[in-house]
Amino acid sequence: MEDRTDGRNANQLRPLGCSRNILNRAHGSARWSQGNTIVLAAVYGPKSGTKKGENPEKASFEVIWKPKTGQIGKQEREYEMILKRTLQSICLVNVHPNTTTSVIVQVVGDDGSLLPCAINASCAALVDAGIPMKHLAVSISCGLMEEGSIILDLTKSEEEKLKAFAYLVFPNSPLSVIDKVHSSKEEPIEHGIITSVSYGAMPVSGYFDCLERGRAASAAISEFLRRSLQKQSSDDASRAAQ
Amino acid sequence: MEQRWANTSRLTINEKQFIEEALRSEIRVDGRRLYDYRRLTIKFGRYRCLPRATILSCKCYHLRFSLFCCNCREDGSSEVQLGETHVMAFVTGQLLQPYRDRPNEGTLAIFTEFSPMADPSFEPGRPGEAAIELGRVIDRGLRESRAVDMESLCVVAGKSVWAIRVDLHIIDNGGNLIDAANIAALAALSTFRRPECSVGGDDNQEIIVHDPEVRDPIPLTIHHFPIAVTFAFFHEGNTLVIDPHYKEEAVSGVRMTVTVNSNGDVCAIQKAGGEGILSGDVMRCLRIASLKASEMTTKIKEAVETYNAEVALKKVKRHPSLIAQKITVPDVEMKEASFQKTKELSADMENSPNQTSTSLTTTKDKDTNASIGRPLNWDPYSSSAPAIVSSSTLPELVGTSKDANEDQMMQTDEEYDPNLKKDQIASATGVSSGIHKQNSPPKSLKDAVKPKHKRKKNAERGAR
């Protein structure tokens, strides 16, 4: 197996960093870094009214993606759409009907795996804002090498060289006080997949390998996310009131 | 729906009255004095990735040059926090055609983004009045006052010059965005490095942009630092404050921004609308501003100096690691030597701070995790142990390893232990090469240590 440019092996992730509550005005904010890819996400809590095409019986989300430099183009619009659909599926949309929650994503550094980093950051920011969610979402990028091996957490140079790679978003199993009484035959929640964006052509077996590997890695990321969210207790009162 | 959100930045009548009354007794919302700035923190981008160069052929001018992607290097990005206000600046450079009327000058363009995350009333899309005003004030202060030398950015007169682009992102609006954004732009421009390029080739028309790994990139020439100082007036111009908070801004009817440099030159004055101010008050503001400007200039310059020193340190340490990696050592002897060395080192981990840098190496080797907990029988004559590291590099590693610890508190990753910690520290401080020197080719360094080690061990045994 050839070495990766930064010395990691195939299953190694870049160092993760997560800090919450970094902005004063925003209701929820988080900064997520995976190596040199750093994303800042801010959430403004539910405000009344929905946009024209949205369902007023549910809460709707509005995502604004801000690139580091340059104009906003199609790539940014695509990321906004993917992020919006992902967040809509993890949040409880029936709790606050006819409201709009804004999520603003600012790219601080881009070294590959930008969309997974943004999804993780947005998830942490939503938790910081106190938006009701079903479970957390963790995201990972998986690349398929020529000989069929999988590498995780791609850098920008790897993304450009690889023939095919995918961004995957998995749910995080919710911790519950109530013991699980249902039978063990039922598939655990982590086996589901929320979002998958693939680039390039890959064989079906390769894609399923990516899923397996990504799912295993997402367990580690979700552990890290949960721990970092638990550490910082939210001591301030609701900032939406200020 | 949007109107409700825009109204959140309006204050209640009670708040307005409170702020105004308190200012009569010279008391401010956050407890500052009238002419005090809030706490200023300047951070620079520390992430690095390998630069890429692509060959682009441009037929119309018979120029062939490689376009270098500048946006991933550590140069030219800053993050400024002035109290609650948070601004990020990114500087990038590109080779473009100059303007027709100035064929031998580079160009500087400032783009301002009022991100909706800064304030609930900021809308995405077209920039509002405040955003345009901010962009113009900073532009006048930096560009029109000739703070940045444009003529040094010319490569081929009339054909190709460096176009510098400054992107300002307002992340958090705590008031006084102009001052904070100005500082961010200055800090980013001071640390921006453009790749060196020379004209050559067959017909002396080709521009070759050198890889920054090959030739050091060049900083911009900044003649002076124009500092913007914003004043807010209350009580019909009788009370004035510096660096207004966003609540004070909402209460005051009049604001004035003065851009001066430490030489006492006035670069720009901006007073757009509002009540009239006496000319005597304007002169007073200018005097106060020049004092503040010299303070601010020293702060910015100190921060830039510290950052440049860090970067220079990184460059010095790079070369040894590149050479050392090529040496390979047989495994069997190495393990024993490393085991003994790390036991000795762990004995002194608490004793001397010098060992903090080498203690990082102990966490890297997989077999040391067992050795740290065991009882240590070695006589700690380990002043000889750090002989691997030359005395000049040790104190520097001490300073930066402390930074690593502080940064590690922010990063809570505990998975994928040994190798990941190395990367974590590496990315946190950016002193990757210094620690790499001890970790990634441990074989070579231990190979150097081995003979000394055995000699000492034998000497001690002989002494007993």
PDB file of C-alpha atoms in Angstrom, chain A residues 5-6 8 11-19 22-27 31 33 35-36 38 40-42 44-51 62 64 66-71 100 104-111 156 160 217 220 223-224 227-228 231, chain B residues 1-2 4-5 8-9 46-50 52 71-73 77 79 81 83-86 88 90 92 111 113-120 124-125 165 167 169 171-175 246 409-416 418-420 422-424 427:
ATOM      1  CA  THR A   5       1.552  12.319   1.204  1.00  0.00           C
ATOM      2  CA  ASP A   6       1.123  13.311   4.833  1.00  0.00           C
ATOM      3  CA  ARG A   8      -1.024   8.634   7.327  1.00  0.00           C
ATOM      4  CA  ASN A  11      -7.549   4.223   7.825  1.00  0.00           C
ATOM      5  CA  GLN A  12      -6.145   7.170   9.632  1.00  0.00           C
ATOM      6  CA  LEU A  13      -8.051  10.383  10.014  1.00  0.00           C
ATOM      7  CA  ARG A  14      -6.498  13.773  10.273  1.00  0.00           C
ATOM      8  CA  PRO A  15      -6.509  15.367  13.704  1.00  0.00           C
ATOM      9  CA  LEU A  16     -10.007  16.541  14.555  1.00  0.00           C
ATOM     10  CA  GLY A  17     -10.786  19.733  16.369  1.00  0.00           C
ATOM     11  CA  CYS A  18     -14.127  21.034  17.553  1.00  0.00           C
ATOM     12  CA  SER A  19     -14.947  24.144  19.514  1.00  0.00           C
ATOM     13  CA  ILE A  22     -17.202  30.963  19.579  1.00  0.00           C
ATOM     14  CA  LEU A  23     -19.376  33.777  18.269  1.00  0.00           C
ATOM     15  CA  ASN A  24     -21.209  36.264  20.417  1.00  0.00           C
ATOM     16  CA  ARG A  25     -24.133  37.307  18.247  1.00  0.00           C
ATOM     17  CA  ALA A  26     -25.023  33.980  16.683  1.00  0.00           C
ATOM     18  CA  HIS A  27     -27.355  31.726  18.606  1.00  0.00           C
ATOM     19  CA  ARG A  31     -15.705  25.492  14.409  1.00  0.00           C
ATOM     20  CA  SER A  33     -11.232  21.302  11.746  1.00  0.00           C
ATOM     21  CA  GLY A  35      -6.245  18.800   9.512  1.00  0.00           C
ATOM     22  CA  ASN A  36      -6.041  21.931   7.386  1.00  0.00           C
ATOM     23  CA  ILE A  38     -11.395  24.345   8.821  1.00  0.00           C
ATOM     24  CA  LEU A  40     -16.955  27.797  10.838  1.00  0.00           C
ATOM     25  CA  ALA A  41     -20.713  27.328  11.164  1.00  0.00           C
ATOM     26  CA  ALA A  42     -23.244  29.638  12.793  1.00  0.00           C
ATOM     27  CA  TYR A  44     -29.648  31.640  13.988  1.00  0.00           C
ATOM     28  CA  GLY A  45     -32.524  30.023  15.794  1.00  0.00           C
ATOM     29  CA  PRO A  46     -36.030  29.636  14.581  1.00  0.00           C
ATOM     30  CA  LYS A  47     -37.538  32.818  13.278  1.00  0.00           C
ATOM     31  CA  SER A  48     -41.158  32.978  12.343  1.00  0.00           C
ATOM     32  CA  GLY A  49     -42.354  32.466   8.835  1.00  0.00           C
ATOM     33  CA  THR A  50     -41.194  30.278   6.012  1.00  0.00           C
ATOM     34  CA  LYS A  51     -40.103  31.075   2.526  1.00  0.00           C
ATOM     35  CA  GLU A  62     -31.890  27.984   5.118  1.00  0.00           C
ATOM     36  CA  ILE A  64     -25.805  30.046   3.298  1.00  0.00           C
ATOM     37  CA  LYS A  66     -19.594  31.420   2.147  1.00  0.00           C
ATOM     38  CA  PRO A  67     -16.400  30.432   0.340  1.00  0.00           C
ATOM     39  CA  LYS A  68     -13.056  31.738   1.455  1.00  0.00           C
ATOM     40  CA  THR A  69     -12.422  33.933  -1.562  1.00  0.00           C
ATOM     41  CA  GLY A  70     -14.164  34.497  -4.803  1.00  0.00           C
ATOM     42  CA  GLN A  71     -17.676  34.621  -6.032  1.00  0.00           C
ATOM     43  CA  THR A 100     -36.956  29.122   9.433  1.00  0.00           C
ATOM     44  CA  ILE A 104     -24.316  29.987   7.769  1.00  0.00           C
ATOM     45  CA  VAL A 105     -21.151  28.149   6.812  1.00  0.00           C
ATOM     46  CA  GLN A 106     -17.857  29.983   6.349  1.00  0.00           C
ATOM     47  CA  VAL A 107     -14.888  28.184   4.836  1.00  0.00           C
ATOM     48  CA  VAL A 108     -11.713  29.135   6.676  1.00  0.00           C
ATOM     49  CA  GLY A 109      -9.390  26.573   5.149  1.00  0.00           C
ATOM     50  CA  ASP A 110      -9.872  24.073   2.375  1.00  0.00           C
ATOM     51  CA  ASP A 111      -7.634  21.036   2.156  1.00  0.00           C
ATOM     52  CA  LYS A 156      -7.154  18.091  -1.615  1.00  0.00           C
ATOM     53  CA  GLU A 160      -7.630  15.407  -7.364  1.00  0.00           C
ATOM     54  CA  ALA A 217     -14.787   5.451  10.936  1.00  0.00           C
ATOM     55  CA  ALA A 220     -14.895   7.105  15.993  1.00  0.00           C
ATOM     56  CA  GLU A 223     -17.431   9.444  19.807  1.00  0.00           C
ATOM     57  CA  PHE A 224     -15.223  12.457  19.461  1.00  0.00           C
ATOM     58  CA  ARG A 227     -17.309  13.947  23.969  1.00  0.00           C
ATOM     59  CA  SER A 228     -16.510  17.420  22.816  1.00  0.00           C
ATOM     60  CA  LYS A 231     -17.458  18.852  27.741  1.00  0.00           C
TER      61      LYS A 231
ATOM     62  CA  MET B   1     -40.374  37.560   8.136  1.00  0.00           C
ATOM     63  CA  GLU B   2     -37.088  39.260   7.425  1.00  0.00           C
ATOM     64  CA  ARG B   4     -38.656  40.801  12.368  1.00  0.00           C
ATOM     65  CA  TRP B   5     -35.061  39.722  12.238  1.00  0.00           C
ATOM     66  CA  THR B   8     -33.611  42.601  16.669  1.00  0.00           C
ATOM     67  CA  SER B   9     -30.688  44.958  16.357  1.00  0.00           C
ATOM     68  CA  ARG B  46      -1.085  28.558  10.404  1.00  0.00           C
ATOM     69  CA  TYR B  47      -2.286  25.894   8.079  1.00  0.00           C
ATOM     70  CA  ARG B  48      -0.084  24.776   5.288  1.00  0.00           C
ATOM     71  CA  CYS B  49      -0.493  22.428   2.428  1.00  0.00           C
ATOM     72  CA  LEU B  50       1.744  21.523  -0.444  1.00  0.00           C
ATOM     73  CA  ARG B  52       0.631  23.206  -6.661  1.00  0.00           C
ATOM     74  CA  ASN B  71      -4.488  30.315  -1.098  1.00  0.00           C
ATOM     75  CA  CYS B  72      -3.359  27.353   0.896  1.00  0.00           C
ATOM     76  CA  ARG B  73      -0.065  28.569   2.206  1.00  0.00           C
ATOM     77  CA  SER B  77      -4.495  35.355   6.400  1.00  0.00           C
ATOM     78  CA  GLU B  79      -8.093  36.691  12.301  1.00  0.00           C
ATOM     79  CA  GLN B  81     -10.831  39.914  17.560  1.00  0.00           C
ATOM     80  CA  GLY B  83     -13.715  42.630  21.994  1.00  0.00           C
ATOM     81  CA  GLU B  84     -16.731  40.821  20.579  1.00  0.00           C
ATOM     82  CA  THR B  85     -16.079  41.835  16.992  1.00  0.00           C
ATOM     83  CA  HIS B  86     -14.471  39.134  14.911  1.00  0.00           C
ATOM     84  CA  MET B  88     -11.050  37.467   9.110  1.00  0.00           C
ATOM     85  CA  PHE B  90      -7.457  36.634   3.390  1.00  0.00           C
ATOM     86  CA  THR B  92      -4.326  36.359  -2.411  1.00  0.00           C
ATOM     87  CA  PHE B 111     -13.692  42.897  -1.039  1.00  0.00           C
ATOM     88  CA  GLU B 113     -18.293  40.319   3.040  1.00  0.00           C
ATOM     89  CA  PHE B 114     -20.796  41.034   5.744  1.00  0.00           C
ATOM     90  CA  SER B 115     -21.525  37.431   6.574  1.00  0.00           C
ATOM     91  CA  PRO B 116     -25.054  36.787   7.816  1.00  0.00           C
ATOM     92  CA  MET B 117     -23.489  34.990  10.751  1.00  0.00           C
ATOM     93  CA  ALA B 118     -22.232  38.271  12.144  1.00  0.00           C
ATOM     94  CA  ASP B 119     -25.568  39.839  12.846  1.00  0.00           C
ATOM     95  CA  PRO B 120     -29.125  38.646  12.436  1.00  0.00           C
ATOM     96  CA  PRO B 124     -27.044  37.517   2.228  1.00  0.00           C
ATOM     97  CA  GLY B 125     -26.664  38.704  -1.328  1.00  0.00           C
ATOM     98  CA  ARG B 165      -6.935  40.874  -3.494  1.00  0.00           C
ATOM     99  CA  ASP B 167     -11.115  39.487   1.221  1.00  0.00           C
ATOM    100  CA  HIS B 169     -15.105  38.476   6.200  1.00  0.00           C
ATOM    101  CA  ILE B 171     -17.797  36.992  11.285  1.00  0.00           C
ATOM    102  CA  ASP B 172     -19.188  38.605  14.421  1.00  0.00           C
ATOM    103  CA  ASN B 173     -20.546  42.104  14.789  1.00  0.00           C
ATOM    104  CA  GLY B 174     -19.741  43.492  18.194  1.00  0.00           C
ATOM    105  CA  GLY B 175     -19.480  47.058  16.957  1.00  0.00           C
ATOM    106  CA  TYR B 246     -22.782  47.772  18.767  1.00  0.00           C
ATOM    107  CA  MET B 409      -6.688  21.696  25.044  1.00  0.00           C
ATOM    108  CA  MET B 410      -8.715  23.023  22.194  1.00  0.00           C
ATOM    109  CA  GLN B 411      -8.405  19.838  20.209  1.00  0.00           C
ATOM    110  CA  THR B 412      -9.894  17.006  22.087  1.00  0.00           C
ATOM    111  CA  ASP B 413      -9.089  14.168  19.749  1.00  0.00           C
ATOM    112  CA  GLU B 414      -7.942  11.096  21.571  1.00  0.00           C
ATOM    113  CA  GLU B 415      -8.401   8.441  18.952  1.00  0.00           C
ATOM    114  CA  TYR B 416      -5.738   6.858  16.811  1.00  0.00           C
ATOM    115  CA  PRO B 418       0.410   7.705  18.642  1.00  0.00           C
ATOM    116  CA  ASN B 419       0.594   8.835  15.076  1.00  0.00           C
ATOM    117  CA  LEU B 420      -2.329  11.125  15.307  1.00  0.00           C
ATOM    118  CA  LYS B 422       2.105  13.811  16.213  1.00  0.00           C
ATOM    119  CA  ASP B 423       0.002  15.224  13.418  1.00  0.00           C
ATOM    120  CA  GLN B 424      -2.086  17.119  15.897  1.00  0.00           C
ATOM    121  CA  SER B 427      -0.722  21.098  12.743  1.00  0.00           C
TER     122      SER B 427
END
